[in-house]
Amino acid sequence: MDDFIIAGKRYKSRLLVGTGKYKDFSETQAAIEASGSEIITVAIRRTNIGQNPNEPNLLDILPSSKFTLLPNTAGCYTAEEAIRTLRLARELLDGHSLVKLEVLGDSKTLFPNVVETIKAAQTLVKENFQVMVYTSDDPIVAKQLEEVGCIAIMPLASLIGSGMGILNPWNLQIMIDRATVPVLVDAGVGTASDAAIAMELGCDGVLMNTAIAMAKDPIMMASAMRKAVEAGREAYLAGRMEKKLYSASPSSPIDGISPMSSR
Amino acid sequence: MIQLIINGEPQQFECSLNLQQLLENMGLQNKRIAIEHNGEIIPRSKFPNYIVTEGDRLEIVVAVGGG
């Protein structure tokens, strides 16, 4: 079995999905179902004091018996904020230690601030968090995060929520070749082929939110992404044929071609 | 009357109360939340004995949809 192992736990799906930007909880639930994902990201925010306390809560539709929740630090711009958010998440989720760390650099690009990210990772690892870390596609930074003790490296393929796809497959390839922990593309996937390409490169998984939530039909796109990640993984494992540049090779036998009969 | 600052908003309560009572007061008992009191995270097991008083700042957070 080609299981995906994160923090010692086996998963069948290599597609991780976010829960943001959906129309309502029923759409969130249906999309997650269609994606086949088992690891689901959530954000930590102030409770809305004025609201009806009996309104359904996101965690009600994502039972921890069925899903591994991955609290994130979206919206944090310093190591301190990110650490605090994940400490709150740990309390909220009853001691849960698997987290997604992201420390952003600016609100326009949402590009990661890698210096603050490394700082936060150091503290979190010391506090026994299992850190899956969002980072740039810089192989040196990836190695540093791995050395700090992060359990998965999650480079952007392009900007968060941009849907621009994989802009630098070569950097991803270097990161994948050198990493001794799982590498997942996180951010930038726009459509199914992007996810397939990430997996064909040898990524261990793909994390996405907007590509599904903002599709015209999120549920159908979730299903497409599931297939793309599976197909990309199989293609990677199968090992692609070598490219023969500018030289064709017929698929049908050359021998035994029946000639036109002479009249 | 005491005033607490909850998620940045001033809120009035009859008297000092513990976190368990505060949550009941707000209809948040048994909800999946975490509380930070004056910058310190309070474990759920301590809610019944943890008294909040005038001017205390509380942050109450939940899990919401996000990537």
Coordinates of C-alpha atoms in Angstrom, one line a residue, chain A:
Chain A
M1 CA 0.0 0.0 0.0
D2 CA 1.2 3.5 -0.9
D3 CA 0.0 5.1 2.3
F4 CA 0.9 8.7 3.2
I5 CA 2.3 8.9 6.7
I6 CA 2.2 12.2 8.7
A7 CA 3.2 12.3 12.3
G8 CA 3.2 8.5 12.5
K9 CA -0.4 8.2 11.2
R10 CA -1.3 6.5 7.9
Y11 CA -3.6 8.2 5.4
K12 CA -5.0 7.0 2.2
S13 CA -5.5 10.4 0.7
R14 CA -2.7 12.7 -0.3
L15 CA -5.0 15.6 -0.8
L16 CA -5.4 18.0 2.2
V17 CA -8.1 20.6 2.0
G18 CA -9.0 23.9 3.7
T19 CA -12.4 24.8 4.9
G20 CA -12.5 28.5 4.1
K21 CA -14.5 30.5 1.5
Y22 CA -17.4 28.0 1.2
K23 CA -21.0 29.3 0.8
D24 CA -22.1 27.4 3.9
F25 CA -21.3 24.4 6.1
S26 CA -23.2 22.0 3.9
E27 CA -21.2 23.0 0.9
T28 CA -18.0 22.6 3.0
Q29 CA -19.0 19.2 4.1
A30 CA -20.0 18.0 0.6
A31 CA -16.8 19.3 -0.9
I32 CA -14.7 17.6 1.7
E33 CA -16.6 14.4 1.2
A34 CA -16.0 14.6 -2.5
S35 CA -12.3 15.3 -2.1
G36 CA -11.7 12.2 0.0
S37 CA -9.4 14.2 2.2
E38 CA -8.6 13.1 5.7
I39 CA -6.5 16.0 6.9
I40 CA -8.5 19.3 7.0
T41 CA -7.2 22.7 7.9
V42 CA -9.1 25.1 10.1
A43 CA -8.4 28.7 11.3
I44 CA -8.6 30.0 14.9
R45 CA -10.7 33.2 15.3
R46 CA -12.5 35.2 18.0
T47 CA -16.0 33.8 18.7
N48 CA -18.7 36.1 17.5
I49 CA -20.1 37.4 20.7
G50 CA -23.4 38.6 19.4
Q51 CA -24.3 35.5 17.4
N52 CA -26.8 32.9 18.3
P53 CA -24.7 30.4 20.4
N54 CA -26.8 27.5 19.0
E55 CA -25.6 28.1 15.5
P56 CA -23.7 25.1 14.2
N57 CA -19.9 25.1 14.7
L58 CA -17.4 24.0 12.1
L59 CA -16.2 21.3 14.4
D60 CA -19.6 19.8 14.5
I61 CA -19.4 18.9 10.8
L62 CA -15.7 17.8 11.1
P63 CA -15.7 15.1 13.8
S64 CA -12.2 14.4 14.9
S65 CA -13.1 10.7 14.8
K66 CA -13.3 11.0 11.0
F67 CA -10.8 13.8 10.2
T68 CA -7.4 14.9 11.3
L69 CA -7.8 18.7 12.0
L70 CA -4.9 20.9 11.1
P71 CA -5.2 24.3 12.8
N72 CA -3.4 27.0 10.9
T73 CA -1.9 30.4 11.7
A74 CA -3.3 32.2 8.7
G75 CA -3.3 35.9 9.3
C76 CA -0.3 35.9 11.6
Y77 CA 2.6 38.2 10.7
T78 CA 5.0 37.5 13.5
A79 CA 6.4 34.3 15.2
E80 CA 4.8 35.5 18.5
E81 CA 1.3 35.7 17.0
A82 CA 1.7 32.3 15.3
I83 CA 2.9 30.6 18.5
R84 CA 0.1 32.1 20.5
T85 CA -2.5 31.0 17.9
L86 CA -1.3 27.4 17.9
R87 CA -1.2 27.3 21.7
L88 CA -4.8 28.4 21.7
A89 CA -5.6 25.7 19.0
R90 CA -4.0 23.0 21.2
E91 CA -6.2 24.0 24.1
L92 CA -9.2 24.2 21.8
L93 CA -8.6 20.8 20.3
D94 CA -7.8 19.0 23.5
G95 CA -4.0 18.7 23.3
H96 CA -3.9 18.2 19.6
S97 CA -0.3 18.8 18.4
L98 CA -0.3 18.5 14.6
V99 CA -0.4 22.1 13.2
K100 CA 0.1 24.1 10.1
L101 CA 2.5 27.0 10.7
E102 CA 2.4 30.0 8.3
V103 CA 3.9 33.4 9.1
L104 CA 3.0 35.9 6.4
G105 CA 5.2 38.7 5.2
D106 CA 2.7 41.1 3.7
S107 CA -1.0 41.2 3.1
K108 CA -0.8 41.9 -0.6
T109 CA 1.2 38.8 -1.6
L110 CA 0.7 36.7 1.5
F111 CA 4.3 35.6 0.8
P112 CA 5.8 33.8 3.8
N113 CA 8.2 35.7 6.1
V114 CA 10.7 32.9 6.4
V115 CA 12.8 34.4 9.2
E116 CA 9.7 34.6 11.5
T117 CA 8.6 31.2 10.3
I118 CA 11.9 29.6 11.3
K119 CA 11.8 31.4 14.7
A120 CA 8.2 30.2 15.3
A121 CA 9.1 26.7 14.3
Q122 CA 12.0 26.5 16.8
T123 CA 9.7 27.4 19.7
L124 CA 6.8 25.2 18.5
V125 CA 9.1 22.1 18.1
K126 CA 10.5 22.7 21.6
E127 CA 6.9 22.7 22.8
N128 CA 6.2 19.3 21.1
F129 CA 4.1 20.6 18.3
Q130 CA 4.3 18.6 15.1
V131 CA 4.8 21.3 12.6
M132 CA 3.8 21.2 9.0
V133 CA 5.2 24.4 7.6
Y134 CA 4.2 26.7 4.8
T135 CA 7.2 28.3 3.2
S136 CA 8.6 29.8 0.0
D137 CA 10.0 27.5 -2.7
D138 CA 13.5 28.1 -1.5
P139 CA 15.4 24.8 -1.0
I140 CA 17.8 26.3 1.5
V141 CA 15.0 27.6 3.8
A142 CA 13.3 24.2 3.4
K143 CA 16.4 22.4 4.6
Q144 CA 16.6 24.8 7.6
L145 CA 13.0 24.2 8.5
E146 CA 13.6 20.5 8.3
E147 CA 16.7 20.8 10.6
V148 CA 14.6 22.8 13.1
G149 CA 12.4 19.7 13.3
C150 CA 9.4 20.5 11.1
I151 CA 7.7 17.2 10.1
A152 CA 6.6 18.4 6.7
I153 CA 7.7 21.2 4.3
M154 CA 4.9 22.9 2.4
P155 CA 6.2 25.2 -0.3
L156 CA 3.9 27.5 -2.3
A157 CA 3.4 26.7 -5.9
S158 CA 2.3 30.3 -6.4
L159 CA 0.7 32.9 -4.2
I160 CA -2.1 31.8 -1.8
G161 CA -5.4 31.9 -3.5
S162 CA -4.0 33.0 -6.8
G163 CA -4.7 29.8 -8.7
M164 CA -1.7 30.5 -10.9
G165 CA -0.4 26.9 -10.7
I166 CA 3.2 25.7 -10.3
L167 CA 5.4 28.5 -11.3
N168 CA 8.8 27.0 -10.5
P169 CA 8.8 23.2 -10.8
W170 CA 12.6 23.2 -10.8
N171 CA 12.8 24.6 -7.2
L172 CA 10.1 22.1 -6.1
Q173 CA 12.1 19.3 -7.6
I174 CA 15.3 20.4 -5.7
M175 CA 13.3 20.5 -2.5
I176 CA 11.8 17.1 -3.1
D177 CA 15.1 15.5 -4.0
R178 CA 16.8 16.8 -0.9
A179 CA 14.1 16.5 1.7
T180 CA 13.9 13.7 4.2
V181 CA 10.5 14.7 5.4
P182 CA 7.3 14.9 3.3
V183 CA 7.0 17.8 0.9
L184 CA 3.6 19.1 0.0
V185 CA 2.6 21.8 -2.3
D186 CA 0.5 24.3 -0.3
A187 CA -1.0 27.3 -2.1
G188 CA -1.3 28.2 -5.8
V189 CA -3.0 25.2 -7.3
G190 CA -5.7 26.4 -9.6
T191 CA -7.0 23.3 -11.3
A192 CA -6.7 19.6 -11.5
S193 CA -3.7 19.5 -13.8
D194 CA -1.7 21.7 -11.3
A195 CA -2.3 19.1 -8.6
A196 CA -1.3 16.3 -10.9
I197 CA 1.9 18.0 -11.9
A198 CA 2.8 18.6 -8.3
M199 CA 2.3 14.9 -7.6
E200 CA 4.2 13.8 -10.8
L201 CA 7.2 15.9 -9.6
G202 CA 7.2 13.6 -6.5
C203 CA 5.4 15.8 -3.9
D204 CA 4.0 13.7 -1.1
G205 CA 0.8 15.6 -1.1
V206 CA -1.1 18.7 -2.0
L207 CA -2.9 21.2 0.2
M208 CA -5.5 23.5 -1.3
N209 CA -8.6 25.5 -0.5
T210 CA -9.4 28.2 -3.0
A211 CA -9.1 26.1 -6.1
I212 CA -12.0 24.0 -4.8
A213 CA -14.0 26.5 -2.9
M214 CA -14.0 29.1 -5.6
A215 CA -14.7 26.8 -8.5
K216 CA -18.0 27.2 -10.2
D217 CA -19.0 23.8 -8.9
P218 CA -16.8 23.2 -5.8
I219 CA -18.1 19.7 -5.2
M220 CA -17.2 18.5 -8.7
M221 CA -13.8 20.3 -8.5
A222 CA -13.2 18.5 -5.2
S223 CA -13.8 15.2 -7.0
A224 CA -11.5 16.3 -9.8
M225 CA -8.7 17.2 -7.4
R226 CA -9.0 13.8 -5.7
K227 CA -8.6 12.1 -9.0
A228 CA -5.8 14.4 -10.1
V229 CA -3.8 13.8 -6.9
E230 CA -4.3 10.0 -7.3
A231 CA -3.4 10.1 -11.0
G232 CA -0.3 12.2 -10.4
R233 CA 0.8 9.9 -7.6
E234 CA 0.4 6.8 -9.7
A235 CA 2.2 8.4 -12.6
Y236 CA 5.1 9.3 -10.3
L237 CA 5.3 5.8 -9.0
A238 CA 4.9 4.2 -12.4
G239 CA 7.9 6.3 -13.6
R240 CA 7.3 8.3 -16.8
M241 CA 8.9 7.3 -20.1
E242 CA 12.0 9.2 -21.1
K243 CA 11.4 12.2 -23.3
K244 CA 12.8 11.7 -26.8
L245 CA 13.3 15.2 -28.0
Y246 CA 12.4 15.8 -31.7
S247 CA 12.4 12.1 -32.5
A248 CA 9.3 10.1 -33.0
S249 CA 8.9 6.4 -32.2
P250 CA 5.9 4.6 -33.7
S251 CA 3.6 2.7 -31.4
S252 CA 2.5 0.2 -34.0
P253 CA 4.8 -2.5 -35.5
I254 CA 6.9 -1.4 -38.5
D255 CA 7.1 -5.0 -39.8
G256 CA 4.2 -6.7 -41.5
I257 CA 2.6 -3.6 -43.0
S258 CA 0.4 -4.9 -45.8
P259 CA 1.4 -3.1 -49.0
M260 CA -1.2 -1.8 -51.5
S261 CA -1.9 -4.6 -54.0
S262 CA -0.5 -3.9 -57.4
R263 CA -3.2 -3.7 -60.2

